[in-house]
Tab-separated table of C-alpha atoms in Angstrom:
chain	number	residue	atom	x	y	z
A	944	MET	CA	5.325	18.092	-21.061
A	945	ALA	CA	7.860	19.040	-18.330
A	946	ASP	CA	6.034	22.314	-17.615
A	947	ALA	CA	2.720	20.410	-17.348
A	948	VAL	CA	3.850	17.897	-14.727
A	949	LEU	CA	1.780	18.269	-11.572
A	950	THR	CA	3.363	18.997	-8.204
A	951	VAL	CA	1.934	18.972	-4.696
A	952	ASP	CA	1.837	22.775	-4.735
A	953	GLU	CA	0.091	23.009	-8.101
A	954	VAL	CA	-2.627	20.398	-7.514
A	955	PRO	CA	-5.071	22.799	-5.729
A	956	ARG	CA	-4.876	25.246	-8.656
A	957	TYR	CA	-5.360	22.406	-11.093
A	958	ILE	CA	-8.483	21.175	-9.294
A	959	ALA	CA	-9.844	24.735	-9.069
A	960	GLY	CA	-9.595	24.943	-12.846
A	961	ARG	CA	-11.761	21.875	-13.510
A	962	ALA	CA	-15.429	22.299	-12.612
A	963	VAL	CA	-16.199	18.608	-12.114
A	964	LEU	CA	-13.374	18.349	-9.576
A	965	ARG	CA	-13.964	21.526	-7.607
A	966	GLU	CA	-17.559	20.408	-7.102
A	967	LEU	CA	-16.219	17.365	-5.251
A	968	VAL	CA	-13.377	18.889	-3.206
A	969	ASP	CA	-12.671	22.397	-1.967
A	970	PRO	CA	-9.352	23.624	-3.420
A	971	GLY	CA	-9.085	26.229	-0.630
A	972	THR	CA	-8.865	23.641	2.173
A	973	LEU	CA	-7.057	20.940	0.236
A	974	THR	CA	-4.332	18.713	1.661
A	975	VAL	CA	-2.290	16.979	-1.034
A	976	SER	CA	-0.014	13.988	-0.575
A	977	GLU	CA	2.037	12.387	-3.323
A	978	ILE	CA	1.864	8.606	-2.977
A	979	GLY	CA	3.061	7.584	-6.414
A	980	ASP	CA	5.047	4.462	-5.623
A	981	GLY	CA	4.278	2.662	-8.862
A	982	ASN	CA	6.449	2.068	-11.893
A	983	LEU	CA	4.996	4.591	-14.334
A	984	ASN	CA	3.021	7.531	-12.942
A	985	LEU	CA	2.566	10.398	-10.487
A	986	VAL	CA	-0.242	9.819	-7.978
A	987	PHE	CA	-1.690	12.383	-5.527
A	988	VAL	CA	-4.313	11.940	-2.799
A	989	CYS	CA	-6.337	15.131	-2.398
A	990	ALA	CA	-8.540	15.637	0.688
A	991	ASP	CA	-10.374	18.809	1.743
A	992	GLY	CA	-11.418	20.100	5.165
A	993	ALA	CA	-14.998	18.818	4.822
A	994	GLY	CA	-13.967	15.210	4.170
A	995	GLY	CA	-14.189	15.258	0.382
A	996	SER	CA	-11.396	13.478	-1.445
A	997	LEU	CA	-10.192	12.147	-4.768
A	998	VAL	CA	-7.016	10.864	-6.378
A	999	LEU	CA	-5.160	12.364	-9.332
A	1000	LYS	CA	-2.981	10.158	-11.505
A	1001	GLN	CA	-0.794	11.713	-14.195
A	1002	ALA	CA	1.038	9.810	-16.892
A	1003	LEU	CA	4.665	10.857	-17.296
A	1004	PRO	CA	6.425	10.802	-20.686
A	1005	TYR	CA	8.741	8.039	-19.425
A	1006	VAL	CA	8.760	4.944	-17.242
A	1007	ARG	CA	9.076	6.280	-13.716
A	1008	LEU	CA	10.808	3.118	-12.470
A	1009	VAL	CA	13.738	3.783	-14.827
A	1010	GLY	CA	13.537	7.513	-15.619
A	1011	PRO	CA	13.749	9.652	-18.775
A	1012	ASP	CA	16.107	7.120	-20.368
A	1013	TRP	CA	13.014	4.954	-21.005
A	1014	PRO	CA	10.531	7.193	-22.872
A	1015	MET	CA	6.878	6.194	-22.756
A	1016	THR	CA	3.795	7.634	-24.437
A	1017	GLU	CA	1.441	9.609	-22.215
A	1018	GLU	CA	-1.420	8.348	-24.387
A	1019	ARG	CA	-1.483	5.339	-22.082
A	1020	ALA	CA	-3.627	7.518	-19.796
A	1021	THR	CA	-6.219	7.894	-22.550
A	1022	ARG	CA	-6.368	4.137	-22.944
A	1023	GLU	CA	-6.604	3.598	-19.205
A	1024	ALA	CA	-9.510	6.043	-18.961
A	1025	ALA	CA	-11.331	4.203	-21.738
A	1026	ALA	CA	-10.701	0.835	-20.106
A	1027	LEU	CA	-11.923	2.057	-16.714
A	1028	ARG	CA	-15.130	3.340	-18.299
A	1029	ALA	CA	-15.722	0.063	-20.121
A	1030	HIS	CA	-14.902	-2.135	-17.131
A	1031	SER	CA	-16.896	-0.027	-14.656
A	1032	ALA	CA	-19.969	-0.407	-16.841
A	1033	LEU	CA	-19.671	-4.178	-16.437
A	1034	SER	CA	-18.401	-4.706	-12.881
A	1035	ASP	CA	-18.581	-3.051	-9.481
A	1036	ASN	CA	-15.065	-4.304	-8.702
A	1037	VAL	CA	-13.345	-1.397	-10.477
A	1038	CYS	CA	-11.917	1.901	-9.221
A	1039	ARG	CA	-14.313	4.604	-10.466
A	1040	LEU	CA	-13.110	7.186	-12.984
A	1041	ILE	CA	-14.370	10.684	-12.101
A	1042	ASP	CA	-12.722	12.784	-14.811
A	1043	PHE	CA	-10.065	12.597	-17.498
A	1044	ASP	CA	-7.978	15.507	-18.767
A	1045	PRO	CA	-6.736	14.506	-22.247
A	1046	GLU	CA	-4.430	17.537	-22.541
A	1047	ARG	CA	-2.399	16.880	-19.409
A	1048	TYR	CA	-3.114	13.143	-19.256
A	1049	VAL	CA	-4.558	13.302	-15.747
A	1050	LEU	CA	-7.117	10.836	-14.440
A	1051	ALA	CA	-9.249	11.801	-11.438
A	1052	LEU	CA	-10.230	8.661	-9.545
A	1053	GLU	CA	-12.266	7.783	-6.503
A	1054	ASP	CA	-10.189	7.853	-3.332
A	1055	LEU	CA	-9.714	4.329	-2.013
A	1056	SER	CA	-7.492	5.342	0.907
A	1057	ASP	CA	-9.786	3.368	3.203
A	1058	HIS	CA	-8.675	0.258	1.285
A	1059	GLU	CA	-5.249	-1.370	1.255
A	1060	VAL	CA	-3.255	-2.868	-1.587
A	1061	PHE	CA	-3.956	-6.595	-1.668
A	1062	ARG	CA	-0.252	-7.500	-1.868
A	1063	THR	CA	0.410	-5.445	1.260
A	1064	ARG	CA	-2.352	-7.293	3.097
A	1065	LEU	CA	-1.028	-10.660	1.927
A	1066	ASN	CA	2.557	-9.897	2.978
A	1067	ALA	CA	1.249	-8.932	6.429
A	1068	GLU	CA	-0.616	-12.263	6.618
A	1069	GLY	CA	-3.980	-10.555	6.530
A	1070	PRO	CA	-7.216	-12.229	5.380
A	1071	HIS	CA	-7.489	-13.206	1.736
A	1072	GLU	CA	-10.696	-15.217	1.647
A	1073	GLY	CA	-13.060	-14.193	-1.119
A	1074	VAL	CA	-10.746	-11.788	-2.947
A	1075	ALA	CA	-9.499	-14.083	-5.714
A	1076	GLU	CA	-13.029	-15.343	-6.219
A	1077	ARG	CA	-14.296	-11.781	-6.580
A	1078	LEU	CA	-11.544	-11.161	-9.131
A	1079	GLY	CA	-12.584	-14.277	-11.033
A	1080	GLU	CA	-16.070	-12.823	-11.301
A	1081	TYR	CA	-14.662	-9.463	-12.428
A	1082	VAL	CA	-12.590	-11.119	-15.178
A	1083	ALA	CA	-15.674	-12.990	-16.375
A	1084	ASP	CA	-17.860	-9.869	-16.436
A	1085	VAL	CA	-15.275	-7.998	-18.477
A	1086	ALA	CA	-14.406	-10.968	-20.683
A	1087	PHE	CA	-17.972	-11.617	-21.728
A	1088	GLY	CA	-19.086	-7.983	-21.811
A	1089	THR	CA	-16.308	-6.823	-24.134
A	1090	SER	CA	-16.323	-9.906	-26.377
A	1091	PHE	CA	-18.069	-10.363	-29.700
A	1092	LEU	CA	-20.609	-12.518	-27.890
A	1093	ALA	CA	-22.039	-9.508	-26.072
A	1094	LEU	CA	-21.151	-6.756	-28.551
A	1095	GLY	CA	-21.730	-8.434	-31.883
A	1096	GLU	CA	-18.934	-9.014	-34.341
A	1097	GLU	CA	-18.814	-5.585	-35.998
A	1098	GLU	CA	-18.847	-3.550	-32.784
A	1099	PHE	CA	-16.290	-5.929	-31.290
A	1100	ARG	CA	-13.847	-5.253	-34.127
A	1101	LEU	CA	-14.324	-1.496	-33.851
A	1102	ARG	CA	-13.659	-1.530	-30.109
A	1103	ALA	CA	-10.661	-3.798	-30.441
A	1104	ALA	CA	-9.106	-1.449	-32.982
A	1105	ALA	CA	-9.767	1.593	-30.783
A	1106	ALA	CA	-8.140	-0.103	-27.765
A	1107	ALA	CA	-4.800	-0.804	-29.451
A	1108	ASN	CA	-2.053	-0.191	-26.885
A	1109	PRO	CA	1.219	-1.010	-28.667
A	1110	GLU	CA	3.682	0.791	-26.380
A	1111	LEU	CA	2.412	-0.810	-23.176
A	1112	CYS	CA	2.005	-4.177	-24.876
A	1113	ALA	CA	5.647	-3.954	-25.957
A	1114	ILE	CA	6.625	-3.747	-22.275
A	1115	THR	CA	4.577	-6.855	-21.566
A	1116	GLU	CA	6.071	-8.688	-24.521
A	1117	ASP	CA	9.622	-7.879	-23.434
A	1118	LEU	CA	9.371	-8.271	-19.669
A	1119	ILE	CA	6.970	-11.218	-19.421
A	1120	PHE	CA	7.541	-13.202	-22.596
A	1121	THR	CA	11.109	-12.555	-23.762
A	1122	GLU	CA	13.746	-11.379	-21.310
A	1123	PRO	CA	13.365	-14.025	-18.579
A	1124	TYR	CA	13.862	-16.797	-21.137
A	1125	LEU	CA	16.387	-15.371	-23.576
A	1126	GLY	CA	18.377	-13.256	-21.099
A	1127	ALA	CA	18.662	-9.502	-20.497
A	1128	GLN	CA	20.681	-7.063	-18.422
A	1129	ARG	CA	17.544	-6.242	-16.454
A	1130	ASN	CA	17.297	-9.835	-15.189
A	1131	SER	CA	18.606	-10.747	-11.741
A	1132	VAL	CA	18.232	-13.310	-8.983
A	1133	ARG	CA	20.179	-13.778	-5.767
A	1134	PRO	CA	23.296	-15.973	-6.067
A	1135	ALA	CA	21.776	-19.139	-4.592
A	1136	VAL	CA	19.102	-19.200	-7.313
A	1137	GLU	CA	21.454	-18.547	-10.233
A	1138	PRO	CA	22.009	-22.283	-10.955
A	1139	VAL	CA	18.232	-22.833	-11.118
A	1140	LEU	CA	17.872	-19.959	-13.576
A	1141	ALA	CA	20.778	-21.165	-15.697
A	1142	GLY	CA	19.209	-24.608	-15.932
A	1143	LEU	CA	15.886	-23.176	-17.020
A	1144	GLN	CA	17.381	-20.905	-19.664
A	1145	ALA	CA	19.104	-23.973	-21.117
A	1146	ASP	CA	15.787	-25.840	-21.167
A	1147	SER	CA	14.442	-25.632	-24.710
A	1148	ASP	CA	10.994	-26.900	-23.697
A	1149	TRP	CA	10.616	-24.036	-21.200
A	1150	VAL	CA	11.760	-21.424	-23.706
A	1151	GLU	CA	9.576	-22.832	-26.483
A	1152	ALA	CA	6.519	-22.817	-24.225
A	1153	ALA	CA	7.124	-19.184	-23.279
A	1154	MET	CA	7.370	-18.205	-26.939
A	1155	ALA	CA	4.070	-19.986	-27.588
A	1156	MET	CA	2.419	-17.903	-24.875
A	1157	LYS	CA	3.928	-14.763	-26.379
A	1158	HIS	CA	2.317	-15.739	-29.675
A	1159	ARG	CA	-1.035	-16.151	-27.905
A	1160	PHE	CA	-0.727	-12.730	-26.316
A	1161	LEU	CA	0.134	-11.118	-29.644
A	1162	THR	CA	-2.590	-12.769	-31.710
A	1163	ALA	CA	-5.585	-13.651	-29.490
A	1164	GLY	CA	-7.684	-10.505	-29.076
A	1165	GLU	CA	-10.637	-12.024	-27.245
A	1166	SER	CA	-11.740	-9.255	-24.858
A	1167	LEU	CA	-10.627	-5.969	-23.308
A	1168	ILE	CA	-8.348	-7.400	-20.628
A	1169	HIS	CA	-6.962	-5.461	-17.659
A	1170	GLY	CA	-3.458	-6.381	-18.797
A	1171	ASP	CA	-1.716	-6.139	-15.397
A	1172	LEU	CA	-3.962	-7.906	-12.896
A	1173	HIS	CA	-1.552	-8.703	-10.062
A	1174	THR	CA	-2.093	-8.349	-6.308
A	1175	GLY	CA	-0.482	-4.903	-6.412
A	1176	SER	CA	-3.248	-3.726	-8.781
A	1177	VAL	CA	-6.092	-4.581	-6.434
A	1178	PHE	CA	-7.426	-2.616	-3.452
A	1179	VAL	CA	-9.243	-4.480	-0.680
A	1180	ARG	CA	-11.175	-3.464	2.405
A	1181	GLY	CA	-12.866	-5.553	5.063
A	1182	SER	CA	-13.686	-9.240	4.836
A	1183	GLY	CA	-16.628	-11.603	4.658
A	1184	THR	CA	-19.889	-9.853	3.830
A	1185	GLN	CA	-18.132	-6.481	4.202
A	1186	LEU	CA	-15.425	-7.284	1.651
A	1187	SER	CA	-14.724	-4.623	-0.987
A	1188	VAL	CA	-12.459	-5.432	-3.953
A	1189	LYS	CA	-11.447	-2.788	-6.506
A	1190	THR	CA	-9.081	-3.227	-9.426
A	1191	PHE	CA	-7.003	-0.248	-10.561
A	1192	ASP	CA	-4.008	0.648	-12.772
A	1193	ALA	CA	-5.569	-0.534	-16.041
A	1194	GLU	CA	-3.133	1.330	-18.289
A	1195	PHE	CA	-1.933	-1.972	-19.814
A	1196	ALA	CA	-5.464	-2.725	-21.005
A	1197	CYS	CA	-5.791	-4.076	-24.530
A	1198	TYR	CA	-7.758	-6.634	-26.460
A	1199	GLY	CA	-6.019	-9.881	-25.587
A	1200	PRO	CA	-6.553	-13.439	-24.365
A	1201	VAL	CA	-8.871	-13.726	-21.361
A	1202	GLY	CA	-6.554	-16.251	-19.729
A	1203	PHE	CA	-3.876	-13.566	-19.413
A	1204	ASP	CA	-5.693	-11.746	-16.592
A	1205	LEU	CA	-6.428	-15.015	-14.809
A	1206	GLY	CA	-2.838	-16.187	-15.169
A	1207	MET	CA	-1.395	-12.952	-13.804
A	1208	MET	CA	-3.689	-13.147	-10.787
A	1209	TRP	CA	-3.020	-16.846	-10.201
A	1210	ALA	CA	0.754	-16.460	-10.287
A	1211	ASN	CA	0.601	-13.684	-7.725
A	1212	MET	CA	-1.551	-15.800	-5.425
A	1213	PHE	CA	1.088	-18.508	-5.799
A	1214	PHE	CA	3.759	-15.953	-4.843
A	1215	ALA	CA	1.812	-15.158	-1.690
A	1216	GLY	CA	1.549	-18.869	-0.959
A	1217	ALA	CA	5.231	-19.526	-1.644
A	1218	ARG	CA	6.112	-16.708	0.747
A	1219	ALA	CA	3.886	-18.170	3.445
A	1220	ALA	CA	5.385	-21.631	2.955
A	1221	ALA	CA	8.951	-20.283	3.120
A	1222	LEU	CA	8.054	-18.608	6.420
A	1223	GLY	CA	6.666	-21.845	7.813
A	1224	ARG	CA	2.982	-20.903	7.501
A	1225	GLN	CA	1.960	-24.066	5.670
A	1226	ALA	CA	-1.773	-23.937	6.415
A	1227	ARG	CA	-1.932	-20.366	5.128
A	1228	ALA	CA	0.082	-21.339	2.048
A	1229	GLU	CA	-2.307	-24.156	1.201
A	1230	GLY	CA	-5.285	-21.845	1.600
A	1231	LEU	CA	-3.721	-19.341	-0.800
A	1232	TYR	CA	-2.958	-22.039	-3.360
A	1233	ARG	CA	-6.566	-23.241	-3.271
A	1234	THR	CA	-7.817	-19.798	-4.272
A	1235	VAL	CA	-6.515	-20.465	-7.770
A	1236	GLU	CA	-9.026	-23.244	-8.318
A	1237	SER	CA	-11.875	-21.488	-6.511
A	1238	SER	CA	-11.355	-18.328	-8.565
A	1239	TRP	CA	-11.530	-20.436	-11.712
A	1240	ASP	CA	-14.767	-22.049	-10.506
A	1241	THR	CA	-16.229	-18.588	-9.873
A	1242	PHE	CA	-15.060	-17.355	-13.271
A	1243	ALA	CA	-16.498	-20.328	-15.162
A	1244	ALA	CA	-19.808	-20.199	-13.276
A	1245	ARG	CA	-20.151	-16.500	-14.058
A	1246	MET	CA	-19.426	-17.098	-17.756
A	1247	TRP	CA	-22.230	-19.686	-17.862
A	1248	GLN	CA	-24.512	-17.256	-16.017
A	1249	LEU	CA	-23.827	-14.590	-18.640
A	1250	TRP	CA	-24.052	-17.004	-21.577
A	1251	PRO	CA	-27.808	-16.589	-22.247
A	1252	ARG	CA	-27.163	-12.872	-22.894
A	1253	ARG	CA	-25.058	-13.547	-26.004
A	1254	ARG	CA	-26.055	-11.495	-28.996
A	1255	SER	CA	-26.602	-14.370	-31.472
A	1256	PRO	CA	-27.463	-17.623	-29.719
A	1257	GLU	CA	-28.269	-19.247	-33.030
A	1258	LYS	CA	-24.620	-18.812	-34.062
A	1259	TYR	CA	-23.010	-19.990	-30.828
A	1260	PRO	CA	-24.284	-23.195	-29.205
A	1261	ASP	CA	-23.374	-24.205	-25.670
A	1262	SER	CA	-20.518	-26.306	-26.987
A	1263	PHE	CA	-18.775	-23.090	-28.079
A	1264	LEU	CA	-18.494	-21.819	-24.506
A	1265	SER	CA	-17.385	-25.227	-23.251
A	1266	GLY	CA	-14.565	-25.217	-25.770
A	1267	TRP	CA	-13.618	-21.588	-25.084
A	1268	LEU	CA	-13.414	-22.260	-21.353
A	1269	ARG	CA	-10.982	-25.116	-22.006
A	1270	VAL	CA	-8.773	-22.762	-24.004
A	1271	ILE	CA	-8.985	-20.031	-21.358
A	1272	LEU	CA	-7.946	-22.495	-18.651
A	1273	GLN	CA	-4.943	-23.693	-20.638
A	1274	ASP	CA	-3.979	-20.098	-21.345
A	1275	GLY	CA	-4.399	-19.220	-17.670
A	1276	PHE	CA	-1.952	-21.930	-16.654
A	1277	GLY	CA	0.565	-20.862	-19.299
A	1278	PHE	CA	0.380	-17.163	-18.534
A	1279	ALA	CA	0.687	-17.907	-14.812
A	1280	GLY	CA	3.896	-19.751	-15.618
A	1281	CYS	CA	5.227	-16.734	-17.478
A	1282	GLU	CA	4.372	-14.371	-14.614
A	1283	ALA	CA	5.996	-16.732	-12.121
A	1284	ALA	CA	9.242	-16.479	-14.075
A	1285	ARG	CA	9.037	-12.773	-14.824
A	1286	ARG	CA	8.428	-11.632	-11.243
A	1287	THR	CA	11.265	-13.828	-9.985
A	1288	ILE	CA	13.830	-13.086	-12.691
A	1289	GLY	CA	13.021	-9.882	-14.532
A	1290	LEU	CA	12.399	-6.204	-13.942
A	1291	ALA	CA	9.652	-5.128	-11.486
A	1292	LYS	CA	9.891	-7.947	-8.976
A	1293	VAL	CA	7.444	-8.587	-6.121
A	1294	SER	CA	7.900	-7.757	-2.461
A	1295	ASP	CA	6.510	-11.197	-1.599
A	1296	LEU	CA	9.957	-12.519	-2.517
A	1297	GLU	CA	12.254	-9.540	-2.292
A	1298	SER	CA	11.470	-8.771	1.356
A	1299	LEU	CA	12.494	-12.285	2.485
A	1300	ASP	CA	15.877	-13.141	3.975
A	1301	ASP	CA	18.217	-15.208	1.818
A	1302	ASP	CA	17.173	-18.666	3.022
A	1303	ALA	CA	13.446	-18.005	2.722
A	1304	TYR	CA	13.962	-16.207	-0.595
A	1305	THR	CA	15.886	-19.158	-2.019
A	1306	ALA	CA	13.135	-21.576	-1.050
A	1307	ALA	CA	10.318	-19.402	-2.378
A	1308	ALA	CA	12.066	-18.290	-5.574
A	1309	THR	CA	13.112	-21.847	-6.426
A	1310	ALA	CA	9.563	-23.061	-5.809
A	1311	MET	CA	8.122	-20.375	-8.078
A	1312	LEU	CA	10.549	-21.094	-10.900
A	1313	GLN	CA	9.868	-24.829	-10.735
A	1314	LEU	CA	6.128	-24.276	-10.536
A	1315	GLY	CA	6.338	-21.781	-13.393
A	1316	ARG	CA	8.008	-24.347	-15.598
A	1317	ALA	CA	5.310	-26.924	-14.863
A	1318	LEU	CA	2.549	-24.427	-15.586
A	1319	LEU	CA	4.142	-23.459	-18.887
A	1320	VAL	CA	5.357	-26.763	-20.275
A	1321	ASP	CA	2.407	-28.855	-19.088
A	1322	ARG	CA	-0.311	-26.240	-19.598
A	1323	MET	CA	-2.245	-28.287	-22.170
A	1324	THR	CA	-2.696	-31.245	-19.806
A	1325	MET	CA	-2.500	-29.489	-16.434
A	1326	THR	CA	-5.395	-29.927	-14.014
A	1327	PHE	CA	-6.017	-28.429	-10.603
A	1328	ASP	CA	-5.664	-31.870	-9.025
A	1329	ARG	CA	-2.211	-32.271	-10.528
A	1330	LEU	CA	-1.263	-28.716	-9.652
A	1331	LEU	CA	-2.472	-28.587	-6.053
A	1332	HIS	CA	-1.915	-32.159	-4.868
A	1333	PRO	CA	1.777	-33.158	-5.048
A	1334	HIS	CA	1.072	-36.860	-4.526
A	1335	LEU	CA	-0.685	-36.898	-7.898
A	1336	SER	CA	2.117	-35.255	-9.871
A	1337	GLY	CA	5.499	-33.620	-9.608
A	1338	ALA	CA	3.983	-30.399	-10.932
A	1339	SER	CA	3.599	-28.791	-7.527
A	1340	ALA	CA	6.336	-30.605	-5.626
A	1341	ALA	CA	8.140	-27.328	-5.045
A	1342	LEU	CA	5.077	-26.035	-3.220
């Protein structure tokens, strides 16, 4: 694979060799910039003299964040391409796949350079209204459209088997569900938060709850989930009626519990809120926290809107969806608690916290760990009133 790794100099020749790409951009006038700042892949923005552009993303045979010492299958690119195709067929809120090269594991994607990463916008205190709600709708479209309700049972099982993603799921299982709770060399927090972490790791209820969520992730293959739906995996542009929201980086996609995508997104909105609160922007923080409930409302409403399209209504009465939504909500709370811990303690932290000075970091990190515990341990009885209104419960006191 080393001799097949793309470079800035080679990208024009590569594009010239693929008909579908050279029809979109002119290799002779191409400007190429490497922007791969993620954890796993090479990413190049390619723009020609006439204004045509696209993005190339190549899977490396290792985790880029760590290097060759952490080998990783390039087949993740094949799974990402399949997930993008499936999700794009169901939602407009997905980065469009233009081409996939299965020999060199290169995805050609629409250029979203006119967008910005949602986390970057949030850290800069930019507008957030409508984004989480749009993501709630996206999760619902994908959840229903890739479930047995829409596909039928036999097709559902075939697709679930084809979407198996064991290597990437193993990363999720280690980093989100194991290491923060049981300890690992990759864990770290700043000194002032170490006593909080030590107390949590000695808390058997917290650890037990995390293991229960790991079991859910391993065994509940409900739909083709994104698998890594945080604010760094979402592009945004504009606001209000001009708002554009596009999810990307779906290489962790697998058949899993629907609440996982919601929980990842919710925890990252809480991180944005905890950052705002630590910086004294309380009104902004409260607005960010409220997006968790409003995104759920959008998700649930969309699921009910899609419900009449189910393949076998005689098999699945309305009470089935009511019960499934209760389970998804409980899962969402629990998975949000896991993400709150992972992004504070484990590998691949978030700039929402890490860019803060020590005092603000301590306040925000402590709040996220305490909130994460409440979300995990109390997930079966948690409500949005308890979560978002401290006078009703201690669950959100840290916020």
